[in-house]
Short mmCIF file of C-alpha atoms and ligand atoms in Angstrom, two decimals:
data_model
loop_
_atom_site.label_atom_id
_atom_site.label_comp_id
_atom_site.label_asym_id
_atom_site.label_seq_id
_atom_site.Cartn_x
_atom_site.Cartn_y
_atom_site.Cartn_z
CA MET C 1 36.16 -1.05 -0.53
CA LEU C 2 33.15 -3.23 0.33
CA ASP C 3 30.25 -3.45 -2.08
CA LEU C 4 27.80 -1.35 -0.09
CA LYS C 5 25.13 -1.38 -2.73
CA ASN C 6 24.20 -4.97 -2.12
CA LEU C 7 25.03 -5.16 1.55
CA THR C 8 22.14 -5.81 3.92
CA ILE C 9 22.05 -6.46 7.65
CA ARG C 10 21.69 -10.18 6.98
CA LYS C 11 24.68 -10.28 4.59
CA ALA C 12 26.88 -8.01 6.71
CA ASN C 13 26.21 -10.26 9.68
CA GLU C 14 27.23 -13.38 7.76
CA HIS C 15 30.46 -11.72 6.66
CA LEU C 16 31.24 -10.37 10.13
CA LEU C 17 30.76 -13.77 11.72
CA ALA C 18 32.80 -15.48 8.98
CA ARG C 19 35.55 -12.85 9.60
CA ASP C 20 35.43 -11.78 5.93
CA PHE C 21 35.73 -8.25 7.24
CA SER C 22 35.88 -6.67 10.67
CA VAL C 23 33.43 -4.36 12.39
CA GLU C 24 36.03 -1.63 11.94
CA GLU C 25 36.33 -2.19 8.19
CA LEU C 26 32.56 -2.17 7.89
CA ALA C 27 32.14 1.06 9.87
CA ASN C 28 35.05 2.74 8.06
CA THR C 29 33.55 1.95 4.69
CA PHE C 30 30.37 3.77 5.65
CA LEU C 31 32.32 6.63 7.19
CA SER C 32 34.32 7.09 4.03
CA VAL C 33 31.07 7.49 2.08
CA VAL C 34 29.94 10.01 4.69
CA ASN C 35 33.19 11.95 4.19
CA GLU C 36 32.81 11.88 0.47
CA LYS C 37 29.09 12.63 0.14
CA ASP C 38 27.54 14.12 3.23
CA ARG C 39 28.84 17.62 2.75
CA ASP C 40 26.45 17.68 -0.17
CA ILE C 41 23.59 15.43 1.07
CA HIS C 42 23.60 16.56 4.72
CA ALA C 43 21.92 13.44 6.08
CA TYR C 44 23.73 13.71 9.41
CA LEU C 45 23.64 16.46 12.00
CA GLU C 46 26.45 14.80 13.90
CA ILE C 47 28.83 11.90 13.42
CA TYR C 48 29.58 10.48 16.85
CA LYS C 49 33.09 10.80 18.26
CA ASP C 50 33.14 7.42 19.97
CA ILE C 51 32.61 5.17 16.96
CA LYS C 52 36.02 3.55 17.57
CA GLU C 53 34.99 2.43 21.06
CA GLN C 54 31.62 1.17 19.87
CA VAL C 55 33.41 -0.75 17.11
CA ARG C 56 35.95 -2.24 19.52
CA HIS C 57 33.20 -3.33 21.86
CA ALA C 58 31.19 -4.99 19.05
CA GLN C 59 34.27 -6.77 17.70
CA GLU C 60 35.03 -8.10 21.19
CA LYS C 61 31.53 -9.53 21.37
CA ILE C 62 32.02 -11.29 18.04
CA ASN C 63 35.41 -12.58 19.13
CA GLU C 64 33.81 -13.95 22.30
CA GLY C 65 31.43 -15.94 20.11
CA GLY C 66 28.48 -13.51 20.02
CA LYS C 67 26.19 -14.32 17.16
CA ASN C 68 23.25 -11.94 17.25
CA ILE C 69 22.37 -10.51 13.90
CA LEU C 70 22.90 -6.86 14.83
CA ILE C 71 26.38 -7.04 16.36
CA GLY C 72 28.57 -4.39 14.77
CA ILE C 73 25.90 -3.21 12.30
CA PRO C 74 26.35 0.51 11.49
CA LEU C 75 23.09 2.37 12.07
CA ALA C 76 21.91 5.97 12.01
CA ILE C 77 19.41 7.40 14.48
CA LYS C 78 16.91 10.20 14.00
CA ASP C 79 17.64 13.31 16.03
CA ASN C 80 14.49 12.95 18.17
CA ILE C 81 15.42 9.64 19.85
CA LEU C 82 17.40 9.98 23.07
CA ILE C 83 20.70 8.33 23.97
CA LYS C 84 22.02 9.32 27.37
CA GLY C 85 25.03 11.64 27.19
CA ARG C 86 24.59 12.33 23.50
CA LYS C 87 23.31 15.51 21.91
CA VAL C 88 19.74 15.43 20.63
CA SER C 89 17.95 18.46 19.20
CA ALA C 90 14.90 17.39 17.14
CA ALA C 91 16.57 19.69 14.57
CA SER C 92 15.36 22.67 16.60
CA LYS C 93 17.25 25.74 17.74
CA ILE C 94 15.42 25.51 21.04
CA LEU C 95 17.32 22.28 21.82
CA GLU C 96 20.61 23.11 20.12
CA ASN C 97 23.42 21.50 22.12
CA TYR C 98 20.97 19.79 24.47
CA THR C 99 22.33 16.54 25.91
CA ALA C 100 19.98 13.64 26.65
CA THR C 101 19.73 12.58 30.27
CA TYR C 102 18.34 9.11 29.59
CA THR C 103 18.17 6.56 26.78
CA ALA C 104 15.13 5.66 24.70
CA THR C 105 14.02 2.05 25.11
CA THR C 106 14.40 1.38 21.37
CA ALA C 107 17.94 2.76 21.32
CA GLN C 108 18.81 0.75 24.45
CA LYS C 109 17.54 -2.47 22.88
CA LEU C 110 19.83 -1.86 19.90
CA ILE C 111 22.78 -0.88 22.09
CA ASP C 112 22.25 -4.14 24.00
CA LYS C 113 22.70 -5.94 20.67
CA ASN C 114 26.02 -4.08 20.16
CA VAL C 115 25.10 -2.09 17.07
CA VAL C 116 27.37 0.79 16.08
CA PHE C 117 25.52 4.09 16.02
CA LEU C 118 27.32 6.27 13.47
CA GLY C 119 25.45 9.47 14.18
CA ARG C 120 22.17 11.35 14.43
CA THR C 121 20.24 12.33 11.34
CA ASN C 122 18.57 15.49 10.15
CA MET C 123 14.79 15.88 10.24
CA ASP C 124 12.00 18.42 10.09
CA GLU C 125 11.95 20.34 13.36
CA PHE C 126 10.16 18.21 15.99
CA ALA C 127 9.17 15.86 13.13
CA MET C 128 6.80 18.40 11.63
CA GLY C 129 7.05 18.31 7.89
CA GLY C 130 7.41 16.14 4.84
CA SER C 131 10.63 17.39 3.24
CA THR C 132 13.29 17.95 5.96
CA GLU C 133 13.28 21.61 4.88
CA ASN C 134 11.91 22.56 8.32
CA SER C 135 15.19 21.64 10.05
CA ALA C 136 16.85 24.56 11.85
CA PHE C 137 20.18 23.16 10.64
CA GLY C 138 19.83 23.07 6.87
CA VAL C 139 18.02 20.93 4.33
CA THR C 140 18.91 17.32 3.48
CA LYS C 141 19.10 16.42 -0.20
CA ASN C 142 17.79 13.33 -1.96
CA PRO C 143 20.72 11.09 -3.01
CA HIS C 144 18.82 10.18 -6.22
CA ASP C 145 18.66 13.83 -7.29
CA THR C 146 20.23 16.48 -5.10
CA SER C 147 17.88 19.18 -6.39
CA ARG C 148 15.05 17.29 -4.66
CA VAL C 149 13.94 16.68 -1.08
CA PRO C 150 14.47 13.30 0.60
CA GLY C 151 10.98 13.52 2.11
CA GLY C 152 10.40 13.93 5.78
CA SER C 153 10.36 14.21 8.56
CA SER C 154 12.88 11.33 8.79
CA GLY C 155 14.62 12.62 5.64
CA GLY C 156 18.13 12.37 7.09
CA SER C 157 17.61 8.72 8.05
CA ALA C 158 16.27 7.81 4.60
CA ALA C 159 19.02 9.74 2.80
CA ALA C 160 21.68 8.07 4.98
CA VAL C 161 20.43 4.58 4.09
CA SER C 162 19.81 5.38 0.44
CA GLY C 163 23.17 7.14 0.07
CA GLY C 164 25.17 4.23 1.55
CA MET C 165 25.96 6.20 4.73
CA ALA C 166 24.33 3.70 7.13
CA LEU C 167 23.12 0.15 6.71
CA ALA C 168 19.78 1.00 8.30
CA ALA C 169 18.30 3.76 10.44
CA LEU C 170 15.65 4.50 13.01
CA GLY C 171 12.97 7.03 12.22
CA SER C 172 9.70 8.10 13.78
CA ASP C 173 6.28 8.24 12.14
CA THR C 174 3.36 10.41 13.25
CA GLY C 175 1.69 10.81 9.88
CA GLY C 176 4.07 9.22 7.40
CA SER C 177 7.53 10.35 8.46
CA ILE C 178 9.11 6.93 8.01
CA ARG C 179 7.17 5.76 4.96
CA GLN C 180 7.18 8.90 2.80
CA PRO C 181 10.97 9.53 2.99
CA ALA C 182 11.54 5.79 2.47
CA SER C 183 9.43 6.03 -0.67
CA PHE C 184 11.21 9.19 -1.93
CA CYS C 185 14.64 7.63 -1.34
CA GLY C 186 13.97 4.09 -2.57
CA CYS C 187 14.09 2.41 0.86
CA VAL C 188 11.80 0.18 2.88
CA GLY C 189 10.11 2.00 5.78
CA LEU C 190 8.03 0.37 8.51
CA LYS C 191 5.56 2.14 10.78
CA PRO C 192 4.72 -0.50 13.39
CA THR C 193 1.33 -0.87 15.11
CA TYR C 194 0.79 2.00 17.54
CA GLY C 195 1.95 0.87 20.98
CA ILE C 196 3.96 -2.18 19.93
CA VAL C 197 7.22 -0.23 20.01
CA SER C 198 7.96 1.87 23.09
CA ARG C 199 7.80 5.66 22.76
CA TYR C 200 9.88 6.13 25.90
CA GLY C 201 12.71 8.49 24.96
CA LEU C 202 11.13 9.60 21.68
CA MET C 203 10.46 13.33 21.73
CA ALA C 204 6.70 13.58 21.63
CA MET C 205 4.96 15.15 18.65
CA GLY C 206 1.44 13.67 18.60
CA SER C 207 1.41 11.14 21.42
CA SER C 208 -1.61 9.19 20.15
CA LEU C 209 0.00 8.85 16.71
CA ASP C 210 3.80 8.61 17.22
CA VAL C 211 5.73 5.41 16.68
CA ILE C 212 9.40 4.53 16.11
CA GLY C 213 10.37 2.22 13.25
CA PRO C 214 13.16 1.22 10.87
CA ILE C 215 14.23 2.51 7.45
CA THR C 216 16.16 -0.21 5.63
CA LYS C 217 17.14 -1.58 2.25
CA THR C 218 15.14 -4.79 2.45
CA VAL C 219 11.94 -6.00 4.08
CA GLU C 220 13.92 -8.65 5.92
CA ASP C 221 16.15 -5.97 7.49
CA ALA C 222 13.07 -4.03 8.62
CA GLU C 223 11.74 -7.20 10.21
CA ILE C 224 15.08 -7.84 11.96
CA ILE C 225 15.07 -4.38 13.56
CA PHE C 226 11.36 -4.53 14.37
CA ASN C 227 11.81 -7.81 16.20
CA VAL C 228 14.51 -6.25 18.37
CA ILE C 229 12.76 -2.97 19.21
CA LYS C 230 9.21 -4.23 19.82
CA GLU C 231 8.01 -5.36 23.26
CA ARG C 232 5.83 -3.92 25.97
CA ASP C 233 7.69 -1.33 28.01
CA PRO C 234 6.51 -0.43 31.52
CA LYS C 235 8.03 3.02 30.95
CA ASP C 236 5.46 3.73 28.21
CA SER C 237 1.95 3.29 29.53
CA THR C 238 0.50 3.09 26.01
CA SER C 239 2.77 0.25 24.99
CA LEU C 240 1.40 -3.23 24.41
CA SER C 241 2.77 -6.68 24.08
CA SER C 242 2.64 -7.72 20.43
CA ASP C 243 0.69 -10.88 21.22
CA VAL C 244 -2.38 -8.95 22.46
CA TYR C 245 -3.63 -9.02 18.90
CA SER C 246 -4.71 -12.34 17.57
CA THR C 247 -4.34 -11.87 13.88
CA LYS C 248 -7.05 -13.72 12.13
CA LYS C 249 -6.17 -15.06 8.75
CA LYS C 250 -9.02 -14.87 6.27
CA GLY C 251 -8.26 -18.03 4.37
CA GLU C 252 -5.60 -19.86 2.43
CA LYS C 253 -4.99 -17.08 -0.03
CA ILE C 254 -3.94 -13.61 1.12
CA VAL C 255 -6.50 -11.04 0.01
CA ILE C 256 -5.31 -7.52 -0.75
CA GLY C 257 -7.81 -4.70 -0.77
CA VAL C 258 -7.57 -1.73 -3.13
CA PRO C 259 -9.64 1.18 -1.81
CA LYS C 260 -11.58 2.59 -4.73
CA GLU C 261 -11.23 6.07 -3.21
CA VAL C 262 -7.46 5.99 -3.87
CA LEU C 263 -7.77 6.15 -7.61
CA GLU C 264 -10.02 9.18 -7.25
CA THR C 265 -7.45 11.13 -5.18
CA PRO C 266 -7.07 14.62 -6.62
CA GLY C 267 -3.53 15.76 -7.35
CA MET C 268 -2.12 12.27 -7.81
CA ASP C 269 0.75 12.17 -10.29
CA VAL C 270 -0.10 10.12 -13.40
CA ASP C 271 3.12 8.11 -13.15
CA VAL C 272 2.27 7.25 -9.56
CA LYS C 273 -1.14 6.06 -10.72
CA VAL C 274 0.33 3.93 -13.50
CA ASN C 275 2.92 2.49 -11.12
CA PHE C 276 0.18 1.70 -8.61
CA GLU C 277 -1.92 -0.07 -11.22
CA ASN C 278 1.11 -2.05 -12.42
CA SER C 279 1.92 -3.03 -8.83
CA ILE C 280 -1.61 -4.34 -8.37
CA ARG C 281 -1.22 -6.47 -11.50
CA GLU C 282 2.11 -7.76 -10.25
CA LEU C 283 0.59 -8.73 -6.91
CA SER C 284 -2.12 -10.62 -8.68
CA THR C 285 0.51 -12.44 -10.79
CA LEU C 286 2.26 -13.35 -7.56
CA GLY C 287 -0.88 -15.19 -6.52
CA TYR C 288 -2.62 -12.69 -4.27
CA GLU C 289 -6.34 -12.15 -4.55
CA ILE C 290 -7.09 -8.51 -5.28
CA LYS C 291 -10.38 -7.08 -4.08
CA GLU C 292 -11.85 -3.64 -4.55
CA ILE C 293 -12.92 -2.19 -1.23
CA SER C 294 -14.35 1.06 0.02
CA LEU C 295 -13.21 3.18 2.95
CA PRO C 296 -15.88 5.88 2.75
CA ASN C 297 -14.46 8.08 5.50
CA ILE C 298 -10.84 7.99 4.37
CA LYS C 299 -11.45 11.26 2.54
CA TYR C 300 -11.60 12.97 5.93
CA SER C 301 -8.30 11.50 7.16
CA LEU C 302 -6.05 14.36 6.20
CA ALA C 303 -8.38 17.03 7.59
CA SER C 304 -8.81 15.22 10.89
CA TYR C 305 -5.06 14.52 11.17
CA TYR C 306 -4.32 18.21 10.74
CA ILE C 307 -6.62 18.95 13.73
CA LEU C 308 -5.70 16.10 16.07
CA MET C 309 -1.94 16.31 15.45
CA PRO C 310 -1.51 20.09 16.08
CA ALA C 311 -3.73 19.77 19.17
CA GLU C 312 -1.29 17.21 20.58
CA VAL C 313 1.73 19.17 19.31
CA SER C 314 0.57 22.31 21.12
CA SER C 315 0.40 20.53 24.44
CA ASN C 316 3.55 18.43 23.95
CA LEU C 317 5.66 21.42 22.98
CA ALA C 318 4.47 23.50 25.95
CA ARG C 319 7.36 22.03 27.96
CA PHE C 320 9.93 24.00 25.93
CA ASP C 321 9.64 27.18 27.92
CA GLY C 322 13.24 28.18 28.55
CA VAL C 323 13.09 26.83 32.08
CA LYS C 324 13.18 23.05 31.86
CA TYR C 325 15.20 22.36 28.72
CA GLY C 326 17.52 23.91 26.21
CA MET C 327 17.60 27.50 25.04
CA ARG C 328 16.66 30.35 27.37
CA LYS C 329 16.14 34.00 26.54
CA GLU C 330 15.76 36.41 29.44
CA GLY C 331 13.04 39.03 29.23
CA GLY C 332 11.70 41.54 31.77
CA ASP C 333 9.42 38.99 33.44
CA LEU C 334 8.42 35.35 33.22
CA LEU C 335 5.92 35.85 30.39
CA GLU C 336 8.48 37.75 28.37
CA ASP C 337 11.00 34.92 29.00
CA TYR C 338 8.52 32.47 27.51
CA LEU C 339 7.65 34.67 24.55
CA LEU C 340 11.26 35.40 23.68
CA THR C 341 12.47 31.83 24.13
CA ARG C 342 9.63 30.24 22.18
CA GLY C 343 9.48 32.98 19.57
CA GLU C 344 13.17 32.64 18.77
CA GLY C 345 13.64 28.97 19.52
CA PHE C 346 10.87 27.49 17.37
CA GLY C 347 10.84 27.68 13.59
CA LYS C 348 7.92 28.83 11.50
CA GLU C 349 6.19 25.46 11.07
CA ALA C 350 6.43 24.61 14.77
CA ARG C 351 4.90 27.98 15.66
CA ARG C 352 2.18 27.52 13.03
CA ARG C 353 1.18 24.15 14.49
CA ILE C 354 1.31 25.32 18.09
CA MET C 355 -1.05 28.15 17.16
CA LEU C 356 -3.38 25.88 15.18
CA GLY C 357 -3.40 23.36 18.02
CA THR C 358 -4.10 25.97 20.67
CA TYR C 359 -6.94 27.29 18.53
CA VAL C 360 -8.65 23.93 17.96
CA LEU C 361 -8.46 23.21 21.69
CA SER C 362 -9.72 26.60 22.80
CA SER C 363 -13.08 26.84 24.52
CA GLY C 364 -15.79 27.57 22.02
CA TYR C 365 -13.95 25.79 19.22
CA TYR C 366 -13.12 22.52 20.95
CA ASP C 367 -16.39 20.84 19.93
CA ALA C 368 -16.32 22.15 16.39
CA TYR C 369 -12.77 21.01 15.72
CA TYR C 370 -11.14 18.63 18.18
CA ASN C 371 -14.25 16.65 19.12
CA LYS C 372 -15.39 16.42 15.55
CA ALA C 373 -11.98 15.19 14.39
CA SER C 374 -12.00 12.61 17.21
CA ALA C 375 -15.44 11.41 16.08
CA ILE C 376 -14.18 11.09 12.51
CA ARG C 377 -11.20 9.15 13.81
CA ARG C 378 -13.64 6.58 15.20
CA LEU C 379 -15.55 6.41 11.90
CA ILE C 380 -12.35 5.79 9.95
CA SER C 381 -11.33 3.09 12.44
CA ARG C 382 -14.70 1.43 11.94
CA ASP C 383 -14.22 1.49 8.15
CA PHE C 384 -10.93 -0.35 8.65
CA GLU C 385 -12.42 -2.91 11.04
CA LYS C 386 -15.10 -3.76 8.51
CA VAL C 387 -12.69 -4.03 5.62
CA PHE C 388 -10.26 -6.20 7.58
CA ASP C 389 -13.07 -8.74 7.94
CA VAL C 390 -12.66 -9.47 4.26
CA VAL C 391 -9.06 -8.56 3.36
CA ASP C 392 -5.65 -9.24 4.94
CA ALA C 393 -3.98 -6.04 3.73
CA ILE C 394 -4.82 -2.76 2.06
CA ILE C 395 -2.62 -1.07 -0.55
CA THR C 396 -2.21 2.52 -1.65
CA PRO C 397 0.68 4.44 -3.14
CA THR C 398 2.87 5.76 -0.29
CA ALA C 399 2.81 9.33 -1.60
CA PRO C 400 0.87 11.03 -4.39
CA THR C 401 4.06 12.17 -6.19
CA PRO C 402 7.75 11.24 -6.44
CA ALA C 403 10.26 13.43 -4.54
CA PHE C 404 9.55 17.09 -5.25
CA LYS C 405 12.05 19.90 -5.72
CA ILE C 406 13.70 21.64 -2.80
CA GLY C 407 11.75 24.88 -2.33
CA GLU C 408 8.77 23.71 -4.38
CA LYS C 409 6.35 23.43 -1.46
CA ALA C 410 8.31 25.08 1.34
CA ASN C 411 6.21 28.24 1.33
CA ASP C 412 2.88 26.53 0.75
CA PRO C 413 1.97 24.51 3.85
CA LEU C 414 -1.26 23.19 2.36
CA SER C 415 0.44 21.61 -0.65
CA MET C 416 3.04 20.14 1.71
CA TYR C 417 0.26 18.67 3.91
CA LEU C 418 -1.39 17.12 0.83
CA ALA C 419 1.73 14.97 0.36
CA ASP C 420 0.58 13.07 3.49
CA ILE C 421 -2.76 12.04 2.01
CA PHE C 422 -2.05 8.30 1.93
CA THR C 423 0.07 7.95 5.05
CA VAL C 424 -1.82 9.71 7.87
CA THR C 425 -4.65 7.17 7.98
CA ALA C 426 -2.51 4.35 9.40
CA ASN C 427 -1.53 6.64 12.29
CA ILE C 428 -5.12 7.73 12.89
CA VAL C 429 -6.23 4.11 13.09
CA GLY C 430 -3.00 2.81 14.71
CA VAL C 431 -2.47 -0.03 12.24
CA PRO C 432 0.96 -1.08 10.93
CA ALA C 433 2.03 0.08 7.47
CA ILE C 434 5.08 -0.42 5.31
CA SER C 435 6.43 1.40 2.27
CA ILE C 436 8.19 -0.74 -0.30
CA PRO C 437 10.04 0.43 -3.42
CA SER C 438 7.78 -0.19 -6.41
CA GLY C 439 9.83 1.13 -9.30
CA GLU C 440 11.20 4.36 -10.66
CA VAL C 441 10.05 7.22 -12.78
CA ALA C 442 12.30 9.40 -14.94
CA ARG C 443 12.28 13.15 -14.29
CA GLU C 444 14.73 15.56 -15.90
CA GLY C 445 17.18 12.78 -16.66
CA LYS C 446 17.13 11.31 -13.14
CA ASN C 447 15.40 8.17 -11.94
CA LEU C 448 13.21 8.84 -8.93
CA PRO C 449 11.97 5.99 -6.74
CA LEU C 450 8.28 5.37 -6.03
CA GLY C 451 6.77 3.50 -3.11
CA LEU C 452 3.85 1.19 -2.48
CA GLN C 453 2.18 1.22 0.92
CA PHE C 454 0.65 -1.85 2.58
CA MET C 455 -1.47 -1.57 5.71
CA ALA C 456 -2.55 -4.55 7.84
CA PRO C 457 -4.70 -5.07 10.96
CA HIS C 458 -3.26 -4.15 14.38
CA GLY C 459 -0.42 -6.52 15.24
CA ALA C 460 -0.27 -8.07 11.76
CA GLU C 461 3.23 -6.88 10.83
CA SER C 462 3.94 -10.47 9.74
CA THR C 463 1.51 -10.04 6.81
CA LEU C 464 3.36 -6.88 5.75
CA PHE C 465 6.68 -8.72 5.89
CA SER C 466 5.52 -11.74 3.91
CA VAL C 467 3.75 -9.75 1.17
CA GLY C 468 6.57 -7.20 1.07
CA LYS C 469 9.28 -9.84 0.68
CA LYS C 470 7.40 -11.55 -2.09
CA PHE C 471 6.77 -8.27 -3.89
CA LEU C 472 10.45 -7.27 -3.68
CA GLY C 473 11.59 -10.73 -4.71
CA GLU C 474 13.30 -11.42 -1.37
CA LEU C 475 11.68 -14.83 -1.04
N1 LIG S 1 4.39 15.05 7.14
C1 LIG S 1 3.56 14.83 8.27
C2 LIG S 1 3.47 16.09 9.08
O1 LIG S 1 4.03 17.04 8.69
C3 LIG S 1 4.04 13.67 9.07
C4 LIG S 1 5.06 13.99 10.07
C5 LIG S 1 5.50 12.79 10.89
O2 LIG S 1 5.08 11.66 10.63
N2 LIG S 1 6.27 13.07 11.92
O3 LIG S 1 2.86 16.13 10.09
#
């Protein structure tokens, strides 16, 4: 059996091209881990039936002299990214057994590189949640401690990578759904700049916040996938070419900003705080200049996210009405059809957010909630613009705690929302952010990973990659 622990995309590619092992051997190794572990972890909602054909096709490409770095690489894909002819459900009953009628641009770009998609991964329903407990198809467990959540909403993708059931995976991030599960599972998770990766074929949650990105084992692997999936896409009118941003470098030395507000965050685990402070010291030892900064409006990020996001959710999810897609329940008349279909098809959290969103957009409340949150969004963006005049990157912990217990927050939405305190800001502002493993903390005899988040100006993913690689010792 191959040594999966140390295998990365880069290394797998070298071995595949040197014929040290075949695409089939590589895929089978991952599948055997799936067979052994996934009954317990439940990272996947479906393992695809056509892996053999995908494998054969990739091997042919290699035999013909193909050299691209992703040929034959076994990947997992979150269940809200479409591939034509394959099932896709956003982990919702309302789309159970729904088959995609077109392919997402990101998935197509990877298919064009001859990756092997092993299967689709579990998630919080329609990407709403931070623990994967909101899936209509069962919870995913954290491979580091199966009594704990893997984070969410891309919990299945993170658990698959962390558990050796895929070499890397695609996730989506609206308020932290790539970074927080990556941090809980000990992976690298990249949320690219809003607009740099096409949203075409991603099921919409909050359209002004959503972005697709990779969950991987190394920063280099995240960069490899990012470079393949980015690019302006005419099918997504909000997408941009990555060179629209001229990233200004401040000087010779990279300056990393530490927002003083972070250390004052209520509810932050002491071990997370200690780990964060140690990480700052390590960065300074690595030669980075550390600067204390202030983002005075960041304290309103979470509150404004939980207004803007449900507002967008309520309009995006209006399309699931029993007529256009998926499940349909027949009532006495059209209204009853809608009520029955949506009442039965959506889970509790989806219904909660649709109601919240409808409320904040309703006449009479629109100004008090939606407009105010939009105004705060601009203030936060301005804080970032100012700070990025003097620093190249900003760091925070990725999440205020390590992975929590399954069931611990499931019935307390507010405490679940508080887990997003450090991640939502990057989505509100649209800047790129990465979560990088920063150590472990012992809890009840198990070692739980922690994550460090770096944010950079729009289009400055390269700063995240270079600092991240240095921090992880990849350089
Ligand atoms: N946990 C956040 C939420 O529940 C983020 C979700 C996401 O990024 N899709 O909204």
